[in-house]
Amino acid sequence: VDEFRLTYKDRSFFLIKESDKWSIKKPFETGADQADVAALLSTLSSLSAHDFIDEEKEDLIKKISPPILKAVLKIQGEEKVVSFYLPTGRKKGIMYAVTVNEDPIYIIDESLFKGLDRDLFRLREKQALDIKEESVAGIEIRKNNEFFRLVKEKDNWIINGKPEQMIDSLKIAGILNLLKEIRAERFVDDAPTDLLRYGLSKPQSMINLFDNDNKPVGILLFGMEKGGMIYAKNDKARSIFLVKKEVLGSIPDTKELTGN
């Protein structure tokens, strides 16, 4: 599958694969949750009928239109379409799947459809920072009015340019693993015009990752607190989201890293 559209009664999505990675193009452009897209396509490809309807198909479909979901998949330039309908009288536990006119109406278990029900939050990328550990050669952390810089020199990590103060590589790995695990709990603004209201115009806390050439690998900003969570934003997208408050507390300070 190279791209696909999902059209529900009240929402629709268009996703496309670019360089082996899925992205959402509509309702707006943003990253997609790769695992969730894979699960969705796996569910579609594994659907099978336990019965069929061959007679008076067109009249039946007219009675139960519109579909609750229409999926259009493009595979090597060819479109494949399947639409899902709820039967009249709500026959318990079944749904109808319709492909092309010459095929029968497929009767499937309604429970299988749960694997195809998606909203925008579930489909979109929720990882706060998409990073590759091997590309990170430096980390800048601002937290609790403290700022420090960790740099990898050969196989050693040093803090604030002090060669005599090496940091255990396991602690660095712990920071990177923590960053990879941070997830958006909720998206609050996909087209922000004022970062100040979220405390993100001049954030008190931030993490900046860079490579061997001192080029940014990823930046994560933390803003004001709201309801036990914290506003956050990365440098790859416009969207502002909320992360758990304890995330910020889990990021070590210089005392935790050096023991001093």
mmCIF file of C-alpha atoms in Angstrom:
data_model
loop_
_atom_site.group_PDB
_atom_site.id
_atom_site.type_symbol
_atom_site.label_atom_id
_atom_site.label_comp_id
_atom_site.label_asym_id
_atom_site.label_seq_id
_atom_site.Cartn_x
_atom_site.Cartn_y
_atom_site.Cartn_z
ATOM 1 C CA VAL A 1 0.000 0.000 0.000
ATOM 2 C CA ASP A 2 1.438 3.372 -1.073
ATOM 3 C CA GLU A 3 -1.401 5.614 0.096
ATOM 4 C CA PHE A 4 -4.932 5.312 1.415
ATOM 5 C CA ARG A 5 -8.032 7.286 2.297
ATOM 6 C CA LEU A 6 -10.428 6.587 5.127
ATOM 7 C CA THR A 7 -13.835 8.261 4.957
ATOM 8 C CA TYR A 8 -16.128 7.863 7.956
ATOM 9 C CA LYS A 9 -19.507 9.550 8.378
ATOM 10 C CA ASP A 10 -18.037 12.466 10.333
ATOM 11 C CA ARG A 11 -14.330 12.516 9.472
ATOM 12 C CA SER A 12 -11.843 11.583 6.775
ATOM 13 C CA PHE A 13 -8.097 11.013 6.502
ATOM 14 C CA PHE A 14 -5.556 10.746 3.710
ATOM 15 C CA LEU A 15 -2.201 9.097 4.362
ATOM 16 C CA ILE A 16 0.759 8.551 2.081
ATOM 17 C CA LYS A 17 4.010 6.620 2.406
ATOM 18 C CA GLU A 18 7.149 8.663 1.791
ATOM 19 C CA SER A 19 10.589 7.042 2.103
ATOM 20 C CA ASP A 20 8.997 4.031 3.804
ATOM 21 C CA LYS A 21 7.373 6.263 6.437
ATOM 22 C CA TRP A 22 3.687 7.104 6.706
ATOM 23 C CA SER A 23 2.490 10.715 6.936
ATOM 24 C CA ILE A 24 -0.959 12.225 7.317
ATOM 25 C CA LYS A 25 -1.811 14.687 4.535
ATOM 26 C CA LYS A 26 -5.440 15.411 5.404
ATOM 27 C CA PRO A 27 -7.144 16.889 7.395
ATOM 28 C CA PHE A 28 -3.707 18.549 7.656
ATOM 29 C CA GLU A 29 -0.085 17.522 7.288
ATOM 30 C CA THR A 30 1.497 15.844 10.279
ATOM 31 C CA GLY A 31 3.392 12.695 11.171
ATOM 32 C CA ALA A 32 1.569 9.390 11.487
ATOM 33 C CA ASP A 33 1.840 6.737 14.173
ATOM 34 C CA GLN A 34 3.731 4.067 12.227
ATOM 35 C CA ALA A 35 2.681 1.195 14.485
ATOM 36 C CA ASP A 36 -0.981 2.181 14.394
ATOM 37 C CA VAL A 37 -1.003 2.509 10.592
ATOM 38 C CA ALA A 38 0.619 -0.926 10.319
ATOM 39 C CA ALA A 39 -2.049 -2.379 12.637
ATOM 40 C CA LEU A 40 -4.828 -0.769 10.600
ATOM 41 C CA LEU A 41 -3.527 -2.126 7.290
ATOM 42 C CA SER A 42 -2.972 -5.534 8.862
ATOM 43 C CA THR A 43 -6.604 -5.598 10.018
ATOM 44 C CA LEU A 44 -7.815 -4.652 6.539
ATOM 45 C CA SER A 45 -5.693 -7.286 4.833
ATOM 46 C CA SER A 46 -6.809 -10.049 7.197
ATOM 47 C CA LEU A 47 -10.579 -9.458 6.989
ATOM 48 C CA SER A 48 -12.491 -12.501 5.818
ATOM 49 C CA ALA A 49 -16.169 -13.251 5.265
ATOM 50 C CA HIS A 50 -18.143 -15.951 7.024
ATOM 51 C CA ASP A 51 -21.043 -15.646 4.588
ATOM 52 C CA PHE A 52 -22.088 -13.921 1.355
ATOM 53 C CA ILE A 53 -25.055 -12.188 -0.270
ATOM 54 C CA ASP A 54 -25.291 -12.641 -4.040
ATOM 55 C CA GLU A 55 -28.852 -11.587 -4.860
ATOM 56 C CA GLU A 56 -30.412 -8.098 -5.018
ATOM 57 C CA LYS A 57 -27.179 -6.535 -3.875
ATOM 58 C CA GLU A 58 -27.766 -3.066 -5.326
ATOM 59 C CA ASP A 59 -31.176 -2.650 -3.705
ATOM 60 C CA LEU A 60 -29.805 -3.764 -0.355
ATOM 61 C CA ILE A 61 -26.912 -1.324 -0.495
ATOM 62 C CA LYS A 62 -29.256 1.567 -1.375
ATOM 63 C CA LYS A 63 -31.301 0.829 1.732
ATOM 64 C CA ILE A 64 -28.323 0.973 4.085
ATOM 65 C CA SER A 65 -26.267 3.756 2.464
ATOM 66 C CA PRO A 66 -24.148 5.693 3.175
ATOM 67 C CA PRO A 67 -21.314 3.447 4.421
ATOM 68 C CA ILE A 68 -19.936 3.979 7.902
ATOM 69 C CA LEU A 69 -16.447 3.653 6.399
ATOM 70 C CA LYS A 70 -15.056 3.728 2.887
ATOM 71 C CA ALA A 71 -11.409 2.734 2.496
ATOM 72 C CA VAL A 72 -9.568 3.475 -0.741
ATOM 73 C CA LEU A 73 -6.092 1.931 -0.974
ATOM 74 C CA LYS A 74 -3.598 2.531 -3.745
ATOM 75 C CA ILE A 75 -1.379 -0.461 -4.370
ATOM 76 C CA GLN A 76 1.258 -0.122 -7.111
ATOM 77 C CA GLY A 77 -0.859 2.536 -8.817
ATOM 78 C CA GLU A 78 -4.088 0.539 -8.674
ATOM 79 C CA GLU A 79 -6.947 1.579 -6.400
ATOM 80 C CA LYS A 80 -8.780 -0.970 -4.296
ATOM 81 C CA VAL A 81 -11.991 0.102 -2.567
ATOM 82 C CA VAL A 82 -13.941 -1.478 0.264
ATOM 83 C CA SER A 83 -16.991 0.051 1.959
ATOM 84 C CA PHE A 84 -18.538 -1.070 5.237
ATOM 85 C CA TYR A 85 -22.256 -0.899 6.047
ATOM 86 C CA LEU A 86 -24.490 -1.617 9.005
ATOM 87 C CA PRO A 87 -27.328 -3.939 7.994
ATOM 88 C CA THR A 88 -30.961 -2.872 8.301
ATOM 89 C CA GLY A 89 -32.653 -3.815 11.545
ATOM 90 C CA ARG A 90 -29.170 -3.946 13.074
ATOM 91 C CA LYS A 91 -28.722 -7.666 12.787
ATOM 92 C CA LYS A 92 -26.582 -8.274 15.803
ATOM 93 C CA GLY A 93 -22.897 -8.988 15.418
ATOM 94 C CA ILE A 94 -22.489 -8.611 11.645
ATOM 95 C CA MET A 95 -21.511 -6.004 9.076
ATOM 96 C CA TYR A 96 -21.478 -5.856 5.301
ATOM 97 C CA ALA A 97 -18.319 -5.229 3.287
ATOM 98 C CA VAL A 98 -18.656 -4.241 -0.375
ATOM 99 C CA THR A 99 -15.853 -4.152 -2.934
ATOM 100 C CA VAL A 100 -16.641 -4.235 -6.679
ATOM 101 C CA ASN A 101 -20.014 -4.757 -8.368
ATOM 102 C CA GLU A 102 -19.239 -8.248 -9.626
ATOM 103 C CA ASP A 103 -18.292 -9.480 -6.146
ATOM 104 C CA PRO A 104 -20.845 -10.523 -3.537
ATOM 105 C CA ILE A 105 -21.596 -8.577 -0.386
ATOM 106 C CA TYR A 106 -19.285 -9.995 2.238
ATOM 107 C CA ILE A 107 -20.712 -10.623 5.687
ATOM 108 C CA ILE A 108 -18.092 -10.074 8.390
ATOM 109 C CA ASP A 109 -18.113 -10.101 12.180
ATOM 110 C CA GLU A 110 -18.884 -6.639 13.524
ATOM 111 C CA SER A 111 -16.155 -7.067 16.144
ATOM 112 C CA LEU A 112 -13.554 -6.999 13.363
ATOM 113 C CA PHE A 113 -14.579 -3.457 12.480
ATOM 114 C CA LYS A 114 -13.277 -2.160 15.807
ATOM 115 C CA GLY A 115 -9.785 -2.612 14.403
ATOM 116 C CA LEU A 116 -10.631 -0.091 11.663
ATOM 117 C CA ASP A 117 -12.198 2.656 13.779
ATOM 118 C CA ARG A 118 -9.797 5.603 13.918
ATOM 119 C CA ASP A 119 -9.791 9.194 15.104
ATOM 120 C CA LEU A 120 -7.087 11.768 14.428
ATOM 121 C CA PHE A 121 -5.370 11.363 17.796
ATOM 122 C CA ARG A 122 -4.940 7.633 17.355
ATOM 123 C CA LEU A 123 -3.611 7.937 13.787
ATOM 124 C CA ARG A 124 -1.120 10.738 14.325
ATOM 125 C CA GLU A 125 2.425 10.568 15.649
ATOM 126 C CA LYS A 126 2.455 11.064 19.418
ATOM 127 C CA GLN A 127 6.188 10.637 20.046
ATOM 128 C CA ALA A 128 7.485 13.997 21.270
ATOM 129 C CA LEU A 129 10.917 13.550 19.648
ATOM 130 C CA ASP A 130 11.707 11.172 16.801
ATOM 131 C CA ILE A 131 15.441 10.647 17.229
ATOM 132 C CA LYS A 132 18.152 8.142 16.368
ATOM 133 C CA GLU A 133 20.538 7.692 19.269
ATOM 134 C CA GLU A 134 23.558 7.178 17.033
ATOM 135 C CA SER A 135 23.121 10.650 15.505
ATOM 136 C CA VAL A 136 23.213 12.452 18.859
ATOM 137 C CA ALA A 137 26.636 13.893 19.781
ATOM 138 C CA GLY A 138 25.506 16.599 22.174
ATOM 139 C CA ILE A 139 22.700 17.469 24.575
ATOM 140 C CA GLU A 140 21.797 20.858 26.017
ATOM 141 C CA ILE A 141 19.396 20.920 28.947
ATOM 142 C CA ARG A 142 17.727 23.910 30.558
ATOM 143 C CA LYS A 143 15.798 23.027 33.690
ATOM 144 C CA ASN A 144 14.985 24.802 36.967
ATOM 145 C CA ASN A 145 17.045 27.875 35.940
ATOM 146 C CA GLU A 146 20.059 25.624 35.339
ATOM 147 C CA PHE A 147 21.703 25.205 31.944
ATOM 148 C CA PHE A 148 24.319 22.617 31.045
ATOM 149 C CA ARG A 149 25.792 21.026 27.946
ATOM 150 C CA LEU A 150 26.808 17.406 27.418
ATOM 151 C CA VAL A 151 29.166 16.631 24.529
ATOM 152 C CA LYS A 152 30.487 13.346 23.210
ATOM 153 C CA GLU A 153 34.243 13.367 22.597
ATOM 154 C CA LYS A 154 35.442 10.125 21.056
ATOM 155 C CA ASP A 155 33.774 7.521 23.291
ATOM 156 C CA ASN A 156 33.384 9.731 26.340
ATOM 157 C CA TRP A 157 30.746 12.243 27.393
ATOM 158 C CA ILE A 158 31.831 15.379 29.228
ATOM 159 C CA ILE A 159 29.794 18.132 30.850
ATOM 160 C CA ASN A 160 30.228 21.883 30.260
ATOM 161 C CA GLY A 161 33.507 21.429 28.410
ATOM 162 C CA LYS A 162 35.338 19.877 31.377
ATOM 163 C CA PRO A 163 37.374 16.846 30.192
ATOM 164 C CA GLU A 164 38.022 15.849 33.780
ATOM 165 C CA GLN A 165 34.291 15.499 34.427
ATOM 166 C CA MET A 166 33.171 12.531 32.373
ATOM 167 C CA ILE A 167 29.583 11.305 32.508
ATOM 168 C CA ASP A 168 28.680 7.625 32.619
ATOM 169 C CA SER A 169 27.459 6.634 29.147
ATOM 170 C CA LEU A 170 24.626 4.675 30.779
ATOM 171 C CA LYS A 171 23.256 7.939 32.166
ATOM 172 C CA ILE A 172 23.344 9.474 28.683
ATOM 173 C CA ALA A 173 21.557 6.410 27.286
ATOM 174 C CA GLY A 174 18.984 6.843 30.041
ATOM 175 C CA ILE A 175 18.316 10.448 28.963
ATOM 176 C CA LEU A 176 17.923 9.448 25.306
ATOM 177 C CA ASN A 177 15.636 6.541 26.163
ATOM 178 C CA LEU A 178 13.516 8.854 28.287
ATOM 179 C CA LEU A 179 13.201 11.338 25.429
ATOM 180 C CA LYS A 180 12.186 8.586 22.989
ATOM 181 C CA GLU A 181 9.433 7.455 25.349
ATOM 182 C CA ILE A 182 7.806 10.865 25.871
ATOM 183 C CA ARG A 183 4.352 10.870 24.299
ATOM 184 C CA ALA A 184 1.747 13.546 23.720
ATOM 185 C CA GLU A 185 -1.210 12.908 26.006
ATOM 186 C CA ARG A 186 -3.355 15.418 24.139
ATOM 187 C CA PHE A 187 -2.932 17.898 21.272
ATOM 188 C CA VAL A 188 -4.234 21.348 22.153
ATOM 189 C CA ASP A 189 -3.343 23.611 19.214
ATOM 190 C CA ASP A 190 -2.322 22.589 15.690
ATOM 191 C CA ALA A 191 -1.969 26.147 14.376
ATOM 192 C CA PRO A 192 -0.732 28.286 17.283
ATOM 193 C CA THR A 193 -0.453 32.031 16.736
ATOM 194 C CA ASP A 194 0.721 32.889 20.239
ATOM 195 C CA LEU A 195 3.270 30.722 22.048
ATOM 196 C CA LEU A 196 3.242 33.056 25.057
ATOM 197 C CA ARG A 197 -0.114 31.772 26.301
ATOM 198 C CA TYR A 198 1.420 28.309 26.626
ATOM 199 C CA GLY A 199 4.673 29.507 28.201
ATOM 200 C CA LEU A 200 6.609 28.434 25.112
ATOM 201 C CA SER A 201 7.846 31.755 23.711
ATOM 202 C CA LYS A 202 10.670 31.845 26.286
ATOM 203 C CA PRO A 203 10.510 28.394 27.864
ATOM 204 C CA GLN A 204 12.102 27.842 31.244
ATOM 205 C CA SER A 205 12.831 24.238 30.365
ATOM 206 C CA MET A 206 14.082 22.787 27.098
ATOM 207 C CA ILE A 207 16.229 20.037 25.588
ATOM 208 C CA ASN A 208 18.340 20.547 22.474
ATOM 209 C CA LEU A 209 19.996 17.609 20.730
ATOM 210 C CA PHE A 210 22.684 18.113 18.085
ATOM 211 C CA ASP A 211 25.015 16.017 15.941
ATOM 212 C CA ASN A 212 28.779 15.950 15.345
ATOM 213 C CA ASP A 213 28.515 19.032 13.117
ATOM 214 C CA ASN A 214 26.597 20.910 15.816
ATOM 215 C CA LYS A 215 23.428 20.777 13.715
ATOM 216 C CA PRO A 216 20.100 20.313 15.505
ATOM 217 C CA VAL A 217 18.781 16.754 15.724
ATOM 218 C CA GLY A 218 15.722 17.649 17.792
ATOM 219 C CA ILE A 219 14.486 20.330 20.154
ATOM 220 C CA LEU A 220 11.818 19.880 22.809
ATOM 221 C CA LEU A 221 10.372 22.884 24.643
ATOM 222 C CA PHE A 222 8.406 22.745 27.890
ATOM 223 C CA GLY A 223 5.961 25.496 28.853
ATOM 224 C CA MET A 224 3.414 26.139 31.571
ATOM 225 C CA GLU A 225 1.685 23.540 33.690
ATOM 226 C CA LYS A 226 -1.984 22.709 33.161
ATOM 227 C CA GLY A 227 -3.967 20.210 35.156
ATOM 228 C CA GLY A 228 -1.027 18.053 36.173
ATOM 229 C CA MET A 229 0.466 18.165 32.695
ATOM 230 C CA ILE A 230 2.854 20.506 30.845
ATOM 231 C CA TYR A 231 2.549 22.215 27.480
ATOM 232 C CA ALA A 232 5.269 21.073 25.083
ATOM 233 C CA LYS A 233 6.382 21.567 21.498
ATOM 234 C CA ASN A 234 9.135 20.206 19.282
ATOM 235 C CA ASP A 235 10.936 21.867 16.373
ATOM 236 C CA LYS A 236 9.572 19.509 13.698
ATOM 237 C CA ALA A 237 5.918 20.529 13.824
ATOM 238 C CA ARG A 238 3.709 23.489 14.724
ATOM 239 C CA SER A 239 1.430 21.549 17.060
ATOM 240 C CA ILE A 240 1.391 22.159 20.799
ATOM 241 C CA PHE A 241 0.624 19.186 23.014
ATOM 242 C CA LEU A 242 0.471 18.169 26.666
ATOM 243 C CA VAL A 243 2.870 15.716 28.309
ATOM 244 C CA LYS A 244 2.824 14.239 31.792
ATOM 245 C CA LYS A 245 4.299 16.543 34.431
ATOM 246 C CA GLU A 246 6.593 13.832 35.777
ATOM 247 C CA VAL A 247 8.447 13.775 32.449
ATOM 248 C CA LEU A 248 10.222 17.002 33.338
ATOM 249 C CA GLY A 249 11.092 15.716 36.805
ATOM 250 C CA SER A 250 12.658 12.609 35.276
ATOM 251 C CA ILE A 251 15.228 14.626 33.329
ATOM 252 C CA PRO A 252 18.419 14.703 35.444
ATOM 253 C CA ASP A 253 20.221 17.865 36.579
ATOM 254 C CA THR A 254 23.981 18.303 36.895
ATOM 255 C CA LYS A 255 24.024 17.012 40.475
ATOM 256 C CA GLU A 256 22.344 13.774 39.452
ATOM 257 C CA LEU A 257 24.728 13.336 36.522
ATOM 258 C CA THR A 258 27.979 14.166 38.320
ATOM 259 C CA GLY A 259 27.151 13.245 41.905
ATOM 260 C CA ASN A 260 28.334 16.712 42.999
#
